[in-house]
Amino acid sequence: MLPAIDVRTLGIRYNLRLTRRNTVNVTFRNLARRRRGPTHFWALRDVTFHVDHGESLAVIGPNGAGKSTLLQVLAGILEPSEGVIAVNGRISSLLTLGAGFDTDLSGRDNILLAGAFMGMDHGEMQGRMGEIIEFADLGQFIDAPIKTYSAGMNARLGFSIATAVQPDVLLLDEVIGTGDATFKSKSRQRVVELMGAAKAIVLVTHDMSWVLDFCNRAILLERGNAVAAGDPTTVVALHEERSAMRRTGGIPDLLPPLDGSGFR
Amino acid sequence: MASQTDAVRATYRMARPGPLATLKGTVRDVLSRRRLIQYLVRADLKKHGADTLLGNVWWILDPLLTMLVYVILIAIILRSNREAYPLFIFCAILPWKWFSSTIGAAVTGITTRELIIKQVNFPKIVLPIAITVGGVVSFVFGLVPLLAMLVFIYPSHLSVWLLALPIVAAVQFVLTLALAILASALTVFYRDIGNLAGHLLRLWFYLSPALYGTDQLDKIAKESPSLFSIYELNPFAAVFESYRNLIYYGQAPTWNLLGLVLLESLVLLVVAVLVFRRLEPSFAKIL
């Protein structure tokens, strides 16, 4: 049987000349200063892993290690610059939350728009409308433009839209800490339900209790490389040891990247 | 060691589809996202109506006021003595409003959707398509004052050729769509296009026979025929003349010229789609 997610020698390269507010002026200056300084940046390189059906994989690592980039690739938002990825089944990604699809439109219109952006069937979205509105707990505000919402309301609506779809492959990025205490426990419960129903999960988080409670495998990303993989307890212990060292001002030794063959 | 890693890296490569497969895939994507295009168009229209006191009435007022400005300038100050001059320029102002507002919106069409592009994977080409389709609605609203003018002020200009208006509009639609797709993608890489677009559009408008007729260019045509043929290459020369034939002169458009514009527009559309699809994967990285 095909694995739910298959990633081989994945590399994501950013062209530093093109990123960020490019103007003709900057382009000409870059042409003049050709071949000075690095032109490329590898956000991810040589990452190989697979997730079987029924598995949940935690991706951990320090800030800027490439965790969110990895999720963006799995969601199909970024294309690999190197290597191949294959995802089998319907994906739902809870990447950065906050509905904000169109702030001039009402919550109700945004639900339909979001569904259309995610490629959901119109009838299906209509059918889930009531459920989404109820979960977001917005009351009459559902017919007011989103720009009048508070940050919490926005996050609640975003969360309830994103979790309304029933995915085969669930991608989660730091979504657990949204809203007030009531909504937090409600959303935690929803995530646990989804994790139970999904066929495969990839979770990016800094909350190690989630990794230990819900994941059966973990990989540690550092500087765009997978440097450790396997049992969550071992990988989390390694990560915490290295983080503790960084906190006290130490610089842990660079770990060699794993090559694909060593990875199950 | 390095060469070994390179060998492993070389084993797995994503294949890039050829041009024909890209076109086919785009058509399939767009058809499957009809609903998204519909929502985007409706959202845009809703916003237009909600912001201002007069709401959608502005679609009718806007071309009329533009016409008034030029009528004051040219008919009253510069003393043009063309018969039914307001109608004469309205034939060009109305389609031009459609074109220029569409391109103006397309220029920022991708860049303003930064958040969604980074969160959800969807065929980005629906954005310029929705903008172009939305423009058609404002064009249709603009036909209301046109018809009113024809019926109540200039009934002698009314003819059955008016019914051929959708044909010319269809040609203009293809041309507008192609340029909107191209402009929206290129602005992601060069933000200057946003600043430049307004000026280029104004220049294009004055270079096209909108406020004057091609018949007034006799002098240029006689003195330097080559310059005049360059002038005729402008697709809007043919488009404006076609609208004017139908509305103002009440006669058939120059079919050959119109057909040529359609052909050029279709070729441009294919090029625009291929360029867009080639650049699309970089949008999420650059925005």
Coordinates of N, CA and C in Angstrom, one line a residue, chain A residues 80-192:
Chain A
P80 N 8.6 21.7 -4.7 CA 10.0 21.4 -4.4 C 11.0 21.9 -5.4
S81 N 12.1 22.5 -5.0 CA 13.1 22.9 -5.9 C 14.0 21.7 -6.3
E82 N 13.9 20.7 -5.4 CA 14.7 19.5 -5.6 C 13.9 18.3 -4.9
G83 N 14.1 17.1 -5.5 CA 13.4 16.0 -4.9 C 12.0 15.9 -5.3
V84 N 11.3 14.9 -4.7 CA 9.8 14.7 -5.0 C 9.0 14.5 -3.7
I85 N 7.8 14.9 -3.8 CA 6.9 14.6 -2.7 C 5.6 14.0 -3.3
A86 N 5.0 13.1 -2.6 CA 3.7 12.5 -3.0 C 2.8 12.5 -1.8
V87 N 1.6 13.0 -1.9 CA 0.6 12.9 -0.8 C -0.6 12.2 -1.3
N88 N -1.0 11.2 -0.7 CA -2.1 10.4 -1.2 C -3.4 10.6 -0.3
G89 N -4.4 11.2 -0.9 CA -5.6 11.5 -0.1 C -5.9 13.0 0.0
R90 N -7.0 13.3 0.5 CA -7.4 14.7 0.6 C -6.7 15.4 1.8
I91 N -6.1 16.6 1.5 CA -5.3 17.2 2.6 C -6.1 18.4 3.1
S92 N -6.0 18.6 4.5 CA -6.5 19.8 5.0 C -5.3 20.4 5.8
S93 N -5.1 21.7 5.5 CA -4.0 22.3 6.2 C -4.5 23.4 7.1
L94 N -4.1 23.3 8.4 CA -4.3 24.4 9.3 C -3.1 25.2 9.4
L95 N -2.7 25.8 8.3 CA -1.5 26.6 8.4 C -1.9 27.9 9.2
T96 N -1.2 29.0 9.0 CA -1.5 30.1 9.9 C -3.0 30.4 10.0
L97 N -3.5 30.5 11.2 CA -4.9 30.6 11.3 C -5.4 32.1 11.3
G98 N -6.7 32.2 11.2 CA -7.2 33.6 11.1 C -7.9 33.6 9.7
A99 N -9.2 33.6 9.7 CA -9.9 33.5 8.5 C -9.6 34.6 7.5
G100 N -9.8 35.8 7.8 CA -9.4 37.0 7.0 C -9.3 36.8 5.5
F101 N -10.2 36.0 4.9 CA -10.1 35.8 3.5 C -10.4 37.1 2.8
D102 N -11.5 37.8 3.2 CA -11.9 39.0 2.7 C -12.5 39.8 3.8
T103 N -11.8 40.8 4.3 CA -12.3 41.5 5.5 C -13.5 42.3 5.3
D104 N -13.8 42.7 4.1 CA -15.0 43.5 3.8 C -16.3 42.6 3.8
L105 N -16.1 41.3 3.7 CA -17.3 40.5 3.6 C -17.7 39.9 5.0
S106 N -19.0 39.5 5.1 CA -19.5 39.0 6.3 C -18.8 37.6 6.6
G107 N -19.0 37.2 7.9 CA -18.5 35.8 8.3 C -19.0 34.7 7.4
R108 N -20.3 34.8 7.1 CA -21.0 33.8 6.3 C -20.4 33.8 4.9
D109 N -20.2 34.9 4.3 CA -19.6 35.0 2.9 C -18.2 34.4 3.0
N110 N -17.5 34.7 4.1 CA -16.1 34.2 4.2 C -16.0 32.7 4.3
I111 N -17.0 32.1 4.9 CA -17.1 30.7 5.0 C -17.2 30.0 3.6
L112 N -18.1 30.6 2.8 CA -18.3 30.1 1.5 C -17.0 30.3 0.6
L113 N -16.5 31.5 0.8 CA -15.3 31.9 0.0 C -14.1 30.9 0.4
A114 N -13.9 30.7 1.7 CA -12.9 29.9 2.1 C -13.0 28.5 1.6
G115 N -14.3 28.0 1.6 CA -14.6 26.6 1.1 C -14.2 26.5 -0.4
A116 N -14.5 27.6 -1.1 CA -14.3 27.6 -2.5 C -12.8 27.6 -2.8
F117 N -12.0 28.4 -2.0 CA -10.6 28.5 -2.1 C -10.0 27.1 -1.8
M118 N -10.5 26.4 -0.9 CA -10.0 25.1 -0.5 C -10.4 24.0 -1.5
G119 N -11.3 24.4 -2.4 CA -11.7 23.4 -3.4 C -12.8 22.5 -2.9
M120 N -13.6 22.9 -1.9 CA -14.7 22.1 -1.4 C -15.9 22.2 -2.2
D121 N -16.6 21.1 -2.3 CA -17.9 21.1 -3.0 C -18.9 22.1 -2.4
H122 N -19.6 22.9 -3.2 CA -20.5 23.9 -2.7 C -21.6 23.3 -1.8
G123 N -22.2 22.2 -2.2 CA -23.2 21.6 -1.3 C -22.7 21.2 0.0
E124 N -21.5 20.6 0.0 CA -20.9 20.2 1.2 C -20.7 21.4 2.2
M125 N -20.2 22.5 1.6 CA -19.9 23.7 2.4 C -21.2 24.2 3.0
Q126 N -22.3 24.3 2.2 CA -23.6 24.7 2.6 C -24.0 23.9 3.8
G127 N -23.8 22.6 3.6 CA -24.3 21.6 4.7 C -23.6 21.8 6.0
R128 N -22.3 22.2 5.9 CA -21.5 22.4 7.1 C -21.6 23.8 7.7
M129 N -22.3 24.7 7.0 CA -22.4 26.1 7.4 C -22.8 26.2 8.9
G130 N -24.0 25.5 9.2 CA -24.5 25.7 10.6 C -23.5 25.2 11.6
E131 N -22.9 24.1 11.4 CA -21.9 23.5 12.3 C -20.7 24.5 12.5
I132 N -20.3 25.1 11.4 CA -19.1 26.0 11.5 C -19.5 27.2 12.3
I133 N -20.7 27.8 12.0 CA -21.1 29.0 12.7 C -21.2 28.7 14.2
E134 N -21.8 27.5 14.5 CA -22.0 27.2 15.9 C -20.7 27.0 16.7
F135 N -19.8 26.3 16.0 CA -18.5 26.1 16.7 C -17.7 27.4 16.9
A136 N -17.8 28.3 15.9 CA -17.1 29.5 16.1 C -17.7 30.4 17.1
D137 N -19.0 30.2 17.4 CA -19.7 30.9 18.5 C -19.6 32.4 18.3
L138 N -20.1 32.9 17.1 CA -20.0 34.3 16.8 C -21.3 35.0 17.0
G139 N -22.4 34.3 17.2 CA -23.7 34.9 17.4 C -24.1 35.7 16.2
Q140 N -24.7 36.9 16.4 CA -25.2 37.7 15.3 C -24.0 38.3 14.4
F141 N -22.8 38.2 15.0 CA -21.7 38.8 14.2 C -21.4 38.1 12.9
I142 N -22.0 36.9 12.8 CA -21.7 36.1 11.6 C -22.1 36.8 10.3
D143 N -23.1 37.8 10.4 CA -23.5 38.5 9.3 C -22.8 39.9 9.2
A144 N -21.9 40.2 10.1 CA -21.2 41.5 10.1 C -19.9 41.3 9.3
P145 N -19.3 42.3 8.7 CA -18.0 42.2 8.0 C -16.9 41.8 9.0
I146 N -16.0 41.0 8.5 CA -14.9 40.4 9.3 C -14.1 41.5 9.9
K147 N -14.0 42.7 9.2 CA -13.1 43.7 9.7 C -13.6 44.2 11.1
T148 N -14.8 43.9 11.4 CA -15.3 44.4 12.8 C -15.0 43.4 13.9
Y149 N -14.5 42.2 13.5 CA -14.2 41.1 14.5 C -13.0 41.4 15.3
S150 N -13.0 40.9 16.5 CA -11.8 41.0 17.3 C -10.8 39.9 16.9
A151 N -9.6 39.9 17.3 CA -8.6 38.9 16.9 C -9.1 37.5 17.3
G152 N -9.6 37.4 18.5 CA -10.1 36.1 19.0 C -11.2 35.6 18.1
M153 N -12.2 36.4 17.7 CA -13.3 36.0 16.9 C -12.8 35.5 15.6
N154 N -11.8 36.3 15.0 CA -11.2 35.9 13.7 C -10.6 34.5 13.8
A155 N -9.8 34.3 14.9 CA -9.1 33.0 15.0 C -10.1 31.9 15.2
R156 N -11.2 32.1 15.9 CA -12.2 31.1 16.1 C -12.9 30.7 14.8
L157 N -13.2 31.7 14.0 CA -13.8 31.4 12.7 C -12.8 30.7 11.8
G158 N -11.6 31.1 11.8 CA -10.6 30.4 11.0 C -10.4 29.0 11.4
F159 N -10.4 28.8 12.7 CA -10.2 27.4 13.2 C -11.4 26.5 12.8
S160 N -12.6 27.1 13.0 CA -13.7 26.2 12.8 C -14.0 26.0 11.3
I161 N -13.5 26.9 10.4 CA -13.6 26.6 8.9 C -12.6 25.5 8.6
A162 N -11.4 25.7 9.1 CA -10.3 24.7 8.7 C -10.6 23.3 9.2
T163 N -11.2 23.2 10.3 CA -11.4 21.9 10.9 C -12.7 21.3 10.5
A164 N -13.5 22.0 9.7 CA -14.8 21.5 9.3 C -14.7 20.4 8.2
V165 N -13.6 20.5 7.4 CA -13.4 19.5 6.4 C -12.9 18.2 7.0
Q166 N -13.3 17.1 6.4 CA -12.8 15.8 6.9 C -11.6 15.3 6.0
P167 N -10.4 15.5 6.4 CA -9.3 15.2 5.6 C -8.7 13.8 5.8
D168 N -8.0 13.3 4.8 CA -7.3 12.0 4.9 C -6.0 12.3 5.6
V169 N -5.4 13.4 5.1 CA -4.1 13.8 5.6 C -4.2 15.2 6.3
L170 N -3.9 15.3 7.6 CA -4.1 16.5 8.3 C -2.8 17.1 8.7
L171 N -2.7 18.4 8.3 CA -1.5 19.1 8.6 C -1.8 20.2 9.6
L172 N -1.1 20.2 10.7 CA -1.4 21.1 11.8 C -0.1 21.9 12.2
D173 N -0.3 23.3 12.2 CA 0.8 24.1 12.5 C 0.5 25.0 13.7
E174 N 1.0 24.7 14.9 CA 0.8 25.6 16.0 C -0.6 26.1 16.2
V175 N -1.6 25.3 16.1 CA -2.9 25.8 16.1 C -3.6 25.7 17.5
I176 N -2.9 25.0 18.4 CA -3.5 24.6 19.6 C -3.7 25.7 20.5
G177 N -2.9 26.8 20.4 CA -3.0 27.8 21.4 C -3.9 29.0 21.1
T178 N -5.0 28.8 20.3 CA -5.8 30.0 20.0 C -6.9 30.2 20.9
G179 N -7.3 31.4 21.1 CA -8.5 31.8 21.8 C -8.4 31.7 23.3
D180 N -9.6 32.0 24.0 CA -9.6 32.0 25.5 C -9.6 30.5 26.0
A181 N -9.7 30.4 27.3 CA -9.6 29.0 27.9 C -10.7 28.1 27.4
T182 N -11.9 28.6 27.3 CA -13.0 27.8 26.9 C -12.8 27.3 25.5
F183 N -12.4 28.2 24.6 CA -12.2 27.8 23.2 C -11.0 26.9 23.1
K184 N -10.0 27.2 23.9 CA -8.8 26.3 23.8 C -9.2 24.9 24.1
S185 N -10.0 24.6 25.1 CA -10.3 23.2 25.5 C -11.2 22.7 24.4
K186 N -12.1 23.5 23.9 CA -13.0 23.1 22.8 C -12.2 22.7 21.5
S187 N -11.2 23.5 21.2 CA -10.4 23.3 20.0 C -9.5 22.1 20.2
R188 N -9.0 21.9 21.4 CA -8.1 20.8 21.7 C -8.9 19.5 21.5
Q189 N -10.2 19.5 21.9 CA -11.0 18.3 21.8 C -11.3 18.1 20.3
R190 N -11.5 19.2 19.5 CA -11.7 19.0 18.1 C -10.5 18.4 17.4
V191 N -9.3 18.9 17.8 CA -8.1 18.4 17.1 C -7.9 16.9 17.4
V192 N -8.2 16.6 18.7 CA -8.1 15.1 19.1 C -9.0 14.3 18.2

